[in-house]
mmCIF file with all atom_site columns, C-alpha atoms in Angstrom:
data_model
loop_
_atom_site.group_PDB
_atom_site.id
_atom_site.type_symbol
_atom_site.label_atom_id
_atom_site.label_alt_id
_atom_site.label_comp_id
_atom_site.label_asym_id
_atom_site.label_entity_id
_atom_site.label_seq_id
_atom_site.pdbx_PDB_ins_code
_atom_site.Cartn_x
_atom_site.Cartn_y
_atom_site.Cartn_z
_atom_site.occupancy
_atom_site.B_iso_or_equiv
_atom_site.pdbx_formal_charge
_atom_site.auth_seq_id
_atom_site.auth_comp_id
_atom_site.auth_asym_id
_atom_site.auth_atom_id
_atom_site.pdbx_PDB_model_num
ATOM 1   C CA . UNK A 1 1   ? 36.581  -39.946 58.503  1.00 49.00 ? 1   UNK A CA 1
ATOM 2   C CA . UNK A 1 2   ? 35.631  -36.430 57.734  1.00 53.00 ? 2   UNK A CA 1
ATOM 3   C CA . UNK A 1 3   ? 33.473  -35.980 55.130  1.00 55.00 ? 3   UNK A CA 1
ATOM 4   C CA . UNK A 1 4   ? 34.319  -32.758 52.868  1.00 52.00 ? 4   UNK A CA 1
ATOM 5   C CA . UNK A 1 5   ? 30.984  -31.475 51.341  1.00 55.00 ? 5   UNK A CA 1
ATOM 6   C CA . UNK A 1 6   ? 32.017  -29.200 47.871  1.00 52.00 ? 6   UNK A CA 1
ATOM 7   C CA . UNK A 1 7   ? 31.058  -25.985 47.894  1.00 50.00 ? 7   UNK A CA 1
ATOM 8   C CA . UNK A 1 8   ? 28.693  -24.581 44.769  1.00 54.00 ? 8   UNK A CA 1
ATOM 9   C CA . UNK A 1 9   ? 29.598  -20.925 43.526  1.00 52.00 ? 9   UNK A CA 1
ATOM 10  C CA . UNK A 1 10  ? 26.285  -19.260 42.078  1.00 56.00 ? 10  UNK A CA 1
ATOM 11  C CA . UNK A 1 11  ? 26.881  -16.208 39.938  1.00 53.00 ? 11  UNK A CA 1
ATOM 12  C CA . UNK A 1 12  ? 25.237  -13.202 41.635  1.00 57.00 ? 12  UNK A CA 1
ATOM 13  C CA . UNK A 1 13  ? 25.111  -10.013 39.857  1.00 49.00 ? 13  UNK A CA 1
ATOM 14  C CA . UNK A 1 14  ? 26.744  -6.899  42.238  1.00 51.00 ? 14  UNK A CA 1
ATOM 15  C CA . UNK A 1 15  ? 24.115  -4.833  44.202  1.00 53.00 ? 15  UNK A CA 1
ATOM 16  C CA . UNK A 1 16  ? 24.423  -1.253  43.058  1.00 49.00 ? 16  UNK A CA 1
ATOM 17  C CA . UNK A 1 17  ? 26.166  0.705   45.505  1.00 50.00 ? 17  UNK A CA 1
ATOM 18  C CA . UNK A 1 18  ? 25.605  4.072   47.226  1.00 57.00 ? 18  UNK A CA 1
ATOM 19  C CA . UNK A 1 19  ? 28.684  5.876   47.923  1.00 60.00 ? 19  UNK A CA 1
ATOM 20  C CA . UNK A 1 20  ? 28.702  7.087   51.471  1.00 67.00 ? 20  UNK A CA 1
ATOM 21  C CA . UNK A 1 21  ? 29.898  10.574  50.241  1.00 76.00 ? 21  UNK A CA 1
ATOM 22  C CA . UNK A 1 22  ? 26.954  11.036  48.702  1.00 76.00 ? 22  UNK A CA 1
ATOM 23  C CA . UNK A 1 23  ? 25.046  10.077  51.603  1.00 82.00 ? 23  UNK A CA 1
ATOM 24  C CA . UNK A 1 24  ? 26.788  12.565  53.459  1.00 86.00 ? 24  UNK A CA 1
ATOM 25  C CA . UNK A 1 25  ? 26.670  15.219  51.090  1.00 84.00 ? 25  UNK A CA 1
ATOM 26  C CA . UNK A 1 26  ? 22.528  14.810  50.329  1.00 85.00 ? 26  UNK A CA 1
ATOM 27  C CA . UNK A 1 27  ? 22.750  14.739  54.240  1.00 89.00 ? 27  UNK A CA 1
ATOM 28  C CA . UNK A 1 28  ? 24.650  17.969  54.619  1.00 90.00 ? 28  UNK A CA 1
ATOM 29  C CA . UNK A 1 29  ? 21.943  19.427  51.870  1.00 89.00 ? 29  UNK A CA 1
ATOM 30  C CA . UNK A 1 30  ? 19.217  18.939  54.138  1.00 91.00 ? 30  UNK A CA 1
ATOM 31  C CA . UNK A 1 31  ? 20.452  20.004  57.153  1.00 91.00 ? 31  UNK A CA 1
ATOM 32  C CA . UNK A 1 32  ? 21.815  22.867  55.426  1.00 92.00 ? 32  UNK A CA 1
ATOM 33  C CA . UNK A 1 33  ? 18.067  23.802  54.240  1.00 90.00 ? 33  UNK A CA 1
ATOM 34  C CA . UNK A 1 34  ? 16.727  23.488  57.902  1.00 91.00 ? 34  UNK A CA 1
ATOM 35  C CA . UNK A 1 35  ? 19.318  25.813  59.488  1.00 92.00 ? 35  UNK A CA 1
ATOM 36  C CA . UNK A 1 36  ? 19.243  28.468  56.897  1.00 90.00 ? 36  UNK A CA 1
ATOM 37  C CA . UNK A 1 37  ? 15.250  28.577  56.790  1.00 89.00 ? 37  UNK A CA 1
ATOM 38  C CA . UNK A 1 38  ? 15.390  29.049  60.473  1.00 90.00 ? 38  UNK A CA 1
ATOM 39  C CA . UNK A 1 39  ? 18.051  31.832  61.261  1.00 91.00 ? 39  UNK A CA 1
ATOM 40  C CA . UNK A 1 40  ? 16.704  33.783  58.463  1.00 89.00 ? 40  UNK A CA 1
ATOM 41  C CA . UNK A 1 41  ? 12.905  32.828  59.625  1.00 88.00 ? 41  UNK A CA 1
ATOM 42  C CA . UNK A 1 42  ? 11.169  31.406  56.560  1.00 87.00 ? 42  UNK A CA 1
ATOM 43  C CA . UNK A 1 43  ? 7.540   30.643  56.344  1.00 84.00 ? 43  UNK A CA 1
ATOM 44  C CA . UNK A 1 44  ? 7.100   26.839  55.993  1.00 82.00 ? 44  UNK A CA 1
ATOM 45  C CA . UNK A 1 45  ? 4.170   27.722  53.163  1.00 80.00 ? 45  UNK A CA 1
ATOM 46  C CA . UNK A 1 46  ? 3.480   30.376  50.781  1.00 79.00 ? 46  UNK A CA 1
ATOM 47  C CA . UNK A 1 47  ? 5.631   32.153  48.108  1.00 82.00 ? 47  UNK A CA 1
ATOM 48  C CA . UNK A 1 48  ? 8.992   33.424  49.853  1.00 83.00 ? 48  UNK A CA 1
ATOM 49  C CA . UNK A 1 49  ? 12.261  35.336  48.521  1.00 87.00 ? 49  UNK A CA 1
ATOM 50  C CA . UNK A 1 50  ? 14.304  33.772  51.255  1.00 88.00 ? 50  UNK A CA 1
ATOM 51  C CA . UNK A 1 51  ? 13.318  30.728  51.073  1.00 86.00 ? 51  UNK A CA 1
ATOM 52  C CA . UNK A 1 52  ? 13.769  30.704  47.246  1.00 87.00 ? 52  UNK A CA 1
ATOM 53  C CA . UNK A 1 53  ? 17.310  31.756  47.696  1.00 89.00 ? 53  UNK A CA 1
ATOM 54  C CA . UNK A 1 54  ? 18.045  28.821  50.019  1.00 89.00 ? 54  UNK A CA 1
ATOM 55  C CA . UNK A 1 55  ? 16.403  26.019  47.464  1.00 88.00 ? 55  UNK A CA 1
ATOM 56  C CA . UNK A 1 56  ? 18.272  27.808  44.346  1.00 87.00 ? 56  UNK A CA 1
ATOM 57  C CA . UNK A 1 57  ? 21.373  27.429  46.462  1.00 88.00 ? 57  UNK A CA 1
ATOM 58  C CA . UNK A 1 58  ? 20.499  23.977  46.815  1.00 88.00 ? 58  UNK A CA 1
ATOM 59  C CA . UNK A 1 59  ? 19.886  23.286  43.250  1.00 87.00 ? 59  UNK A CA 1
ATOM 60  C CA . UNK A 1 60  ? 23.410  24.930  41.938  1.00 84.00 ? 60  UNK A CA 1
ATOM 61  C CA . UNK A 1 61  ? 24.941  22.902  44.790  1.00 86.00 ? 61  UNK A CA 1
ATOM 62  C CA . UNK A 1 62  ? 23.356  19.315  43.347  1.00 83.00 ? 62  UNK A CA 1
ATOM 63  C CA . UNK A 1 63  ? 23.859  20.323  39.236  1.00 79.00 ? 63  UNK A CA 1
ATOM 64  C CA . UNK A 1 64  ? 27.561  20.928  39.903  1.00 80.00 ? 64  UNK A CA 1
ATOM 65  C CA . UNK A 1 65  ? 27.696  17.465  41.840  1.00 79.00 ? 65  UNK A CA 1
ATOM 66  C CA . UNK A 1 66  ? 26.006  16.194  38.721  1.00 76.00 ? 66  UNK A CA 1
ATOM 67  C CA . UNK A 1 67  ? 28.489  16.855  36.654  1.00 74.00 ? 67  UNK A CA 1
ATOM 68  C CA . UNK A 1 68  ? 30.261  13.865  37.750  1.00 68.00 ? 68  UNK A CA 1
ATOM 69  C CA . UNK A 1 69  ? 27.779  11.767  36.270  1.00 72.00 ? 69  UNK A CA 1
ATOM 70  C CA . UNK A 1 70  ? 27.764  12.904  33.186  1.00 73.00 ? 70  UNK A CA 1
ATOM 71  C CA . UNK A 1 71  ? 29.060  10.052  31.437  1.00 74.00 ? 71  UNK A CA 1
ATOM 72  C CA . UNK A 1 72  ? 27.224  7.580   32.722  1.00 73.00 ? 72  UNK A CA 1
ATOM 73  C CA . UNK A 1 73  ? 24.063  9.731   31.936  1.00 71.00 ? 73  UNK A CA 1
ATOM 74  C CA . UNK A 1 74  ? 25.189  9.807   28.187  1.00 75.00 ? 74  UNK A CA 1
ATOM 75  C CA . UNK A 1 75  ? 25.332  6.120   28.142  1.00 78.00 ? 75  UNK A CA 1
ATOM 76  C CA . UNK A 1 76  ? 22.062  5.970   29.824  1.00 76.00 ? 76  UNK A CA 1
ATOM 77  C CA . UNK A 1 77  ? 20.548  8.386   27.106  1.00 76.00 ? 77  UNK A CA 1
ATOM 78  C CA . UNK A 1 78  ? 22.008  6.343   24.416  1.00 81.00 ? 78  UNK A CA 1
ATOM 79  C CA . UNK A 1 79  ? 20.703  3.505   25.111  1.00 82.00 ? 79  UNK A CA 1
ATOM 80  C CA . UNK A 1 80  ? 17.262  5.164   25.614  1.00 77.00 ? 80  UNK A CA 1
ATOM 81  C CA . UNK A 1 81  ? 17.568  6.890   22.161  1.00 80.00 ? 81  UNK A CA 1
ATOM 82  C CA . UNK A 1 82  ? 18.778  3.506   19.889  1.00 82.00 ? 82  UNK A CA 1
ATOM 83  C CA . UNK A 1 83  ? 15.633  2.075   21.521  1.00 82.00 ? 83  UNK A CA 1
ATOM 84  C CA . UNK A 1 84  ? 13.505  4.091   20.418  1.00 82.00 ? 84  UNK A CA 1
ATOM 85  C CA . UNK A 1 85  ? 14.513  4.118   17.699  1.00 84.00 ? 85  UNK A CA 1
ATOM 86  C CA . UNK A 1 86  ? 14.167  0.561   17.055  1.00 86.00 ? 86  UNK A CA 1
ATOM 87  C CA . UNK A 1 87  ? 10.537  0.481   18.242  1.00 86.00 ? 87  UNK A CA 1
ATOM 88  C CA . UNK A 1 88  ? 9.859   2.844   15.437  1.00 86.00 ? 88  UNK A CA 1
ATOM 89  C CA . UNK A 1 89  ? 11.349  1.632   13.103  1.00 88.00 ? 89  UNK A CA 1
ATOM 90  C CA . UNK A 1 90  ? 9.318   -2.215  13.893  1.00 88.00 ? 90  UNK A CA 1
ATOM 91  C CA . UNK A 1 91  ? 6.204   0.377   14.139  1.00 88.00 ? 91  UNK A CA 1
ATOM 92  C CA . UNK A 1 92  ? 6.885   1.929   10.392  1.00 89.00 ? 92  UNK A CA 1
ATOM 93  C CA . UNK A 1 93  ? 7.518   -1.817  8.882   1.00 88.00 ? 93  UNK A CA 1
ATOM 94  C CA . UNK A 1 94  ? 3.954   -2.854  10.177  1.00 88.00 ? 94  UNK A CA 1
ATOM 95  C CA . UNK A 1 95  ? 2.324   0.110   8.964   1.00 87.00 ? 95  UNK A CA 1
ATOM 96  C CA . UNK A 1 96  ? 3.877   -0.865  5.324   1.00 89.00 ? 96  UNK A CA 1
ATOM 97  C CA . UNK A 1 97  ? 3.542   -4.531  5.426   1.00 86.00 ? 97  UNK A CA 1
ATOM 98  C CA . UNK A 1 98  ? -0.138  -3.862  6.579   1.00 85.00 ? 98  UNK A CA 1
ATOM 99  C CA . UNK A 1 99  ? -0.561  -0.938  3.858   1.00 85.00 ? 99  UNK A CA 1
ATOM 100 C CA . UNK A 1 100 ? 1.008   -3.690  0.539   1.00 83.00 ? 100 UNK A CA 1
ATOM 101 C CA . UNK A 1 101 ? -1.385  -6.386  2.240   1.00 82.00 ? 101 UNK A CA 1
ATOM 102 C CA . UNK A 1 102 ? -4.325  -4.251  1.514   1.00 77.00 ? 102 UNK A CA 1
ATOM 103 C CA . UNK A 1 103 ? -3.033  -2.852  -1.935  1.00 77.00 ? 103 UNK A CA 1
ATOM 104 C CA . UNK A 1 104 ? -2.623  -6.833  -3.125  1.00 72.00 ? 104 UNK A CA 1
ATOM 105 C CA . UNK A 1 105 ? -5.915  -7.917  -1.485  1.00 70.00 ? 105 UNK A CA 1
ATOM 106 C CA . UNK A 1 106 ? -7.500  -4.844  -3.801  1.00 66.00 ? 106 UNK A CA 1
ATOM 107 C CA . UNK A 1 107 ? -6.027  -5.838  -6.728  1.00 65.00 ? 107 UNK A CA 1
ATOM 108 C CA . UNK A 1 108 ? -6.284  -9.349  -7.042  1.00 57.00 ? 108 UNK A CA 1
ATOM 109 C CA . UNK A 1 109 ? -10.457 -9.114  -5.601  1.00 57.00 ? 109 UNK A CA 1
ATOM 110 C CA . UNK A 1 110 ? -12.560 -10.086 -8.354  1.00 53.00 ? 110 UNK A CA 1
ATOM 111 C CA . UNK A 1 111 ? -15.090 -7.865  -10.117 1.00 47.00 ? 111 UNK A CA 1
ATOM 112 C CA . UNK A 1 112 ? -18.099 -8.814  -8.324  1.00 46.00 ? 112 UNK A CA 1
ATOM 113 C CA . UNK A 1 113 ? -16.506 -8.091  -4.902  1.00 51.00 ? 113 UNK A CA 1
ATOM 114 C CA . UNK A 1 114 ? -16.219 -4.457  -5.807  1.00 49.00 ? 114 UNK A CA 1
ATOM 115 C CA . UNK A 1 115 ? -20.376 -3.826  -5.746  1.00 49.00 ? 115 UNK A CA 1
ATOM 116 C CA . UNK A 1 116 ? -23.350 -4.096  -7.649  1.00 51.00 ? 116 UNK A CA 1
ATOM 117 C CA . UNK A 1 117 ? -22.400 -1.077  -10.379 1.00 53.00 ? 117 UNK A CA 1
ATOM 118 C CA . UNK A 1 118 ? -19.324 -2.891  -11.314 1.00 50.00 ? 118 UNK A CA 1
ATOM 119 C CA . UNK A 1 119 ? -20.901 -5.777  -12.110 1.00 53.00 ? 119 UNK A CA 1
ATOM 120 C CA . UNK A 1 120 ? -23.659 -4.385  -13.748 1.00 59.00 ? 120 UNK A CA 1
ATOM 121 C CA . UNK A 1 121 ? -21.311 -2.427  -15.792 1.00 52.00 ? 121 UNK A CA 1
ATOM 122 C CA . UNK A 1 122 ? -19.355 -5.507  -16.906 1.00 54.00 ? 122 UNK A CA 1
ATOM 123 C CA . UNK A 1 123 ? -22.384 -7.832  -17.653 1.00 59.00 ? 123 UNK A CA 1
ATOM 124 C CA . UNK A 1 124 ? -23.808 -4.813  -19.881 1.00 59.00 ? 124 UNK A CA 1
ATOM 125 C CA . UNK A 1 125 ? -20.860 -4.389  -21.851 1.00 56.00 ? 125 UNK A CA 1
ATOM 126 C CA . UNK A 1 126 ? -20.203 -8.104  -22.730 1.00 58.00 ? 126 UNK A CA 1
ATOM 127 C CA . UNK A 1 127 ? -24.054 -8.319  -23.975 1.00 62.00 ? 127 UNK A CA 1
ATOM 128 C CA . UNK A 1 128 ? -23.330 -5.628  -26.041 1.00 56.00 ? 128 UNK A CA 1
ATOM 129 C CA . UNK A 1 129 ? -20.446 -7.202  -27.269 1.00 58.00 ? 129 UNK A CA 1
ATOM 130 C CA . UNK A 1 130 ? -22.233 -10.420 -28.041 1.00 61.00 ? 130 UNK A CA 1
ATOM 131 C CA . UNK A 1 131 ? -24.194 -8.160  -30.002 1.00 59.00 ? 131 UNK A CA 1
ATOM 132 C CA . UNK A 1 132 ? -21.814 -6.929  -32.150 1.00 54.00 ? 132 UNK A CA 1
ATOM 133 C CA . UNK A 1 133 ? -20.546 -10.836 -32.575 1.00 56.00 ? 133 UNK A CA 1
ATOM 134 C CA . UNK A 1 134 ? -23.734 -12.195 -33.783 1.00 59.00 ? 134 UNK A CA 1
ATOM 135 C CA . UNK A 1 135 ? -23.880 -8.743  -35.935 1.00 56.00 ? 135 UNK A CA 1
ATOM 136 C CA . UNK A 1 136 ? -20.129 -9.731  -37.922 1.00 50.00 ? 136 UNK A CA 1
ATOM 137 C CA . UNK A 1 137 ? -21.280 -13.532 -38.302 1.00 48.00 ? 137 UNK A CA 1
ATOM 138 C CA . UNK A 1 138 ? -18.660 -15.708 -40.208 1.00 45.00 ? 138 UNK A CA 1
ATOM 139 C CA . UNK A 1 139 ? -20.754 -16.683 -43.645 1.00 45.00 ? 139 UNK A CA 1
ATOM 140 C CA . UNK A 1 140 ? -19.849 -20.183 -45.881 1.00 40.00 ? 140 UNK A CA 1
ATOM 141 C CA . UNK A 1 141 ? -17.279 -19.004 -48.279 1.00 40.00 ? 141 UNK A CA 1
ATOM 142 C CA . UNK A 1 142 ? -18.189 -22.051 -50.918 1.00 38.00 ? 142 UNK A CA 1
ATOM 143 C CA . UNK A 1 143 ? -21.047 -19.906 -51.977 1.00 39.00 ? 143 UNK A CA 1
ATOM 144 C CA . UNK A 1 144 ? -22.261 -16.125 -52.674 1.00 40.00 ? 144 UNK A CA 1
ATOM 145 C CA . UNK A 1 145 ? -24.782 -14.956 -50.067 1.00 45.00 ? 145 UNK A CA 1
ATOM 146 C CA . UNK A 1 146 ? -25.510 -11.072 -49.221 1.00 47.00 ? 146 UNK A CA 1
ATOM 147 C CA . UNK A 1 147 ? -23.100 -9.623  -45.975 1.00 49.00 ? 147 UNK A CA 1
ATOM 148 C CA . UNK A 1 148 ? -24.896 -9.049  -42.136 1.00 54.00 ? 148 UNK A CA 1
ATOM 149 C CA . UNK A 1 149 ? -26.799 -6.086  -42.287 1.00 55.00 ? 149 UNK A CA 1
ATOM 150 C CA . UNK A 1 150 ? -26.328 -5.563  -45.958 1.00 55.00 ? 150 UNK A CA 1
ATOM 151 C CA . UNK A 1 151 ? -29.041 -5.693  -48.937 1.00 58.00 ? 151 UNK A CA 1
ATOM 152 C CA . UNK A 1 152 ? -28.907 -8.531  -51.976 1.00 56.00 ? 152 UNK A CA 1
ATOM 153 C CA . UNK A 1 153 ? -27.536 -5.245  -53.738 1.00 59.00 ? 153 UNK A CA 1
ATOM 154 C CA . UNK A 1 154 ? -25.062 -4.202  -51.933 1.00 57.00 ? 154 UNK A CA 1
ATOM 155 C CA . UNK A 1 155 ? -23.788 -7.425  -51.288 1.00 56.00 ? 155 UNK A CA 1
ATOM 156 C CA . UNK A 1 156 ? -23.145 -7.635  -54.790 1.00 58.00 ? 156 UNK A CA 1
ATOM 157 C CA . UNK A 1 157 ? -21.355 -3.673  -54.834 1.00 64.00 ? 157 UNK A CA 1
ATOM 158 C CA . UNK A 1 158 ? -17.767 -3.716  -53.618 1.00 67.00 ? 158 UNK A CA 1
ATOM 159 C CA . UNK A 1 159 ? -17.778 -0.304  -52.601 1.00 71.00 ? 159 UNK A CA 1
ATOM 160 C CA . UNK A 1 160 ? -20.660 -0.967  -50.424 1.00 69.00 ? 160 UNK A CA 1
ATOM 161 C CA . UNK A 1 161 ? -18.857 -3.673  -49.040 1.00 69.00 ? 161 UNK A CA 1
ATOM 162 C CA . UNK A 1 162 ? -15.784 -1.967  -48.000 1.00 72.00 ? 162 UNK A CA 1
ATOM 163 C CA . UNK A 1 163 ? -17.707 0.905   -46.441 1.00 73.00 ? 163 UNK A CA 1
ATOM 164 C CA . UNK A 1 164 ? -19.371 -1.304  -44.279 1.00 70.00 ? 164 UNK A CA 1
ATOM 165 C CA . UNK A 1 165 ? -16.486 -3.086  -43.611 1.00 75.00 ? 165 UNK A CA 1
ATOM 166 C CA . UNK A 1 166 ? -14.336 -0.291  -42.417 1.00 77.00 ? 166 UNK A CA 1
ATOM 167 C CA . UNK A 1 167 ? -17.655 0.519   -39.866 1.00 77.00 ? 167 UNK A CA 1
ATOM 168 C CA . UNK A 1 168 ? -17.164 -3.027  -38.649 1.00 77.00 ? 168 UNK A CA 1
ATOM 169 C CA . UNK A 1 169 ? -13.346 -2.881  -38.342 1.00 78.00 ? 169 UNK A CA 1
ATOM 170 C CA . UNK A 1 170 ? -14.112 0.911   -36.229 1.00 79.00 ? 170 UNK A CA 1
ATOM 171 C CA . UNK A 1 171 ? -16.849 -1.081  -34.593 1.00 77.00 ? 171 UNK A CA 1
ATOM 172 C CA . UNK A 1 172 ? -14.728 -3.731  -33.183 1.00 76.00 ? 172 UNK A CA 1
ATOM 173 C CA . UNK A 1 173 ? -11.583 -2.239  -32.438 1.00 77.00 ? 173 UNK A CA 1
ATOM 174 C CA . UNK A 1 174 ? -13.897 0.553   -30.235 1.00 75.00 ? 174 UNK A CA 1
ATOM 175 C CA . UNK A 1 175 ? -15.228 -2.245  -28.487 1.00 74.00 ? 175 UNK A CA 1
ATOM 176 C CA . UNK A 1 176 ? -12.183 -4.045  -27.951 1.00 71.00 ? 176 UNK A CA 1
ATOM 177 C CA . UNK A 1 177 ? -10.426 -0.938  -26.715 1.00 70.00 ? 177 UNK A CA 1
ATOM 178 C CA . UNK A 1 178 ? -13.059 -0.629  -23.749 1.00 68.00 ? 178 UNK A CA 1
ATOM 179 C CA . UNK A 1 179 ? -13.291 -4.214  -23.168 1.00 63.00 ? 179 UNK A CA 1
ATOM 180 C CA . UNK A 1 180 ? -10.295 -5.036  -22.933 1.00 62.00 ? 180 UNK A CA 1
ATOM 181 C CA . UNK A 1 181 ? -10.383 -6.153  -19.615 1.00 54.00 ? 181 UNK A CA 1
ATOM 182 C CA . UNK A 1 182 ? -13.865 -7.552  -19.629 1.00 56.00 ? 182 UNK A CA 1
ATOM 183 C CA . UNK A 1 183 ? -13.808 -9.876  -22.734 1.00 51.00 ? 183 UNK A CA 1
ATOM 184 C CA . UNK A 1 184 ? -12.462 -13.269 -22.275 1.00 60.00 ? 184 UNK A CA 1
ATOM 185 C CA . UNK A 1 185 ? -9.882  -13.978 -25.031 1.00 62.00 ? 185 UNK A CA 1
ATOM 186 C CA . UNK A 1 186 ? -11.754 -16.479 -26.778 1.00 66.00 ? 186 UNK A CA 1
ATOM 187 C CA . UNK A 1 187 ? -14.387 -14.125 -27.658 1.00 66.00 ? 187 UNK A CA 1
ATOM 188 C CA . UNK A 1 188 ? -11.877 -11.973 -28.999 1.00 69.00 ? 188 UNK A CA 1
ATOM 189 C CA . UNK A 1 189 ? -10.464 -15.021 -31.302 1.00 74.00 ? 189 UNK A CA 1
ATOM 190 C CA . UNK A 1 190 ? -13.918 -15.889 -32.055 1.00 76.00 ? 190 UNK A CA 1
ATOM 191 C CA . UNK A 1 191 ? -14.635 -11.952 -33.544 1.00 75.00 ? 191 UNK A CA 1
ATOM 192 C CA . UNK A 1 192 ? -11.613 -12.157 -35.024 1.00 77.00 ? 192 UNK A CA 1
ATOM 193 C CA . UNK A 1 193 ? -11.957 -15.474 -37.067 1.00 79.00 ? 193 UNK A CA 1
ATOM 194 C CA . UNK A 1 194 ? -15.413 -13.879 -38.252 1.00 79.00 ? 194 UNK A CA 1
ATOM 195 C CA . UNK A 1 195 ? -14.238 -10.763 -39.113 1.00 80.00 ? 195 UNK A CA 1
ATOM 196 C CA . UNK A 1 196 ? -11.487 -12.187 -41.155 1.00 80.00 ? 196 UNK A CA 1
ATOM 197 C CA . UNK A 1 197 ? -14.391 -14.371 -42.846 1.00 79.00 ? 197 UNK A CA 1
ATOM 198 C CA . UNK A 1 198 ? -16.073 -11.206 -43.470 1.00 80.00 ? 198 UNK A CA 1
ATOM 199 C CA . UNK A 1 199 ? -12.772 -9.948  -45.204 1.00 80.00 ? 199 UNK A CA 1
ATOM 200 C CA . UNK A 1 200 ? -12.925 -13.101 -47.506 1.00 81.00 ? 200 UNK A CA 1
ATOM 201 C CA . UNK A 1 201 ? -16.948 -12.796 -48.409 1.00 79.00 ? 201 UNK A CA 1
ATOM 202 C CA . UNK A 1 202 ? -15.680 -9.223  -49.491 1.00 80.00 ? 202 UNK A CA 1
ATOM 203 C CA . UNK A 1 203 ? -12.731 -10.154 -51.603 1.00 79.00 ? 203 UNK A CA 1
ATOM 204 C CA . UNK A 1 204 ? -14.470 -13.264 -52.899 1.00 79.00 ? 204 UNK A CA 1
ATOM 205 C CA . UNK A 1 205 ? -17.828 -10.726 -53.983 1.00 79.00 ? 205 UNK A CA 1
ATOM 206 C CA . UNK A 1 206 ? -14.798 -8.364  -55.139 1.00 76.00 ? 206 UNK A CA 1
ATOM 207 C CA . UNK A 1 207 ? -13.251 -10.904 -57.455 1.00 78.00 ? 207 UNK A CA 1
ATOM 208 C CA . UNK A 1 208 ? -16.532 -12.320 -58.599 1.00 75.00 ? 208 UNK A CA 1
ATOM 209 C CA . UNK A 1 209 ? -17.543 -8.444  -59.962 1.00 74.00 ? 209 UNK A CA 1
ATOM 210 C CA . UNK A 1 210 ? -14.838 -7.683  -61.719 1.00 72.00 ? 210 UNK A CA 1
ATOM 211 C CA . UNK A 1 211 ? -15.248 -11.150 -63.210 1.00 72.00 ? 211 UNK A CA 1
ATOM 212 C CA . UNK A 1 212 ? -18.496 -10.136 -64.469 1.00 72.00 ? 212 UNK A CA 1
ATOM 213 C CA . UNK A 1 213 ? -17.691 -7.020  -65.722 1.00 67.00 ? 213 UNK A CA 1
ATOM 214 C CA . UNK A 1 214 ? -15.088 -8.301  -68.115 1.00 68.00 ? 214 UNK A CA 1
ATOM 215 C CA . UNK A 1 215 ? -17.637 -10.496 -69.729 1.00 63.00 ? 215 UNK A CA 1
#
């Protein structure tokens, strides 16, 4: 019995081909150099008007043949350009991915990651403004006692009272204006519960005069 063995077909991509015209006509270039450099007796080295007027011959000769080509050599450069293209666009999306990375990593890095004069600016300014918190300290409201900074007299004076409460209400809202991103808000609820308890020490002194005075 014969035995039929099947026969595999492997894709093979086409060679690229040289037409023989061109061979002939490159062929015909060269020989054409040769005979004209010898009947008109050109030096083989050196700078020489002949021999220029052969080569420039030549070159008209191979641009016109070129011509042919010329679509394929658009396609070629189109493909050349949309690739570069490409490339630079990848290359500008790097360089602005890798320009946001280091505009979030700055702005999200803590105070004391941005050097020693930061954070001695920061730890001076909340001192100060633990200052000014002890300074406006909340007083008992179920009894008179003289203000923070204030004399027995002018505890007892309304118009004293005011006056240095308008300094503490500029005070505070100076402080709170540069620290605004420094103080932690429960310091700022803090100096404002004892301000407003300051407020009702005044009223309640307030009150208390006038009461006086009638009698």
């Amino acid at each position: 019995s014969t035995t039929v063995t099947p026969v595999k077909h492997q894709r093979s991509t086409p060679d690229i081909l040289t037409s023989g015209t061109d061979e002939r006509f490159f062929q015909s270039l060269f020989e054409f150099i040769e005979e004209e450099k010898r009947y008109l007796r050109c030096p083989e080295q050196g700078p020489d008007e002949l021999r220029y007027i052969i080569y420039r011959s030549v070159f008209n000769k191979v641009i016109a043949r070129a011509t042919a080509y010329k679509r394929l050599l658009l396609s070629i450069k189109a493909e050349y350009d949309d690739t570069i293209r490409e490339l630079k666009r990848r290359q500008d999306e790097a360089r602005m991915r890798q320009r946001n990375l280091a505009t979030e990593t700055d702005r999200h890095r803590p105070f004391t990651d941005q050097g020693p004069d930061v954070s001695r600016f920061v730890h001076a300014d909340n001192e100060c403004l633990a200052v000014c918190v002890r300074t406006v300290s909340a007083h008992p409201t179920t009894h008179l006692s003289h203000g923070p900074g204030l004399t027995v007299a002018e505890s007892e004076d309304p118009e004293a009272l005011d006056g240095h409460l308008k300094r503490l209400e500029a005070q505070r809202a100076a402080l709170l204006d540069r620290k605004s991103r420094c103080v932690s808000l429960e310091v700022r609820a803090e100096l404002d519960a004892k301000l407003h308890a300051a407020e009702l020490h005044r009223d309640q002194l307030t009150t208390e005069n006038n009461r006086l005075k009638v009698l």
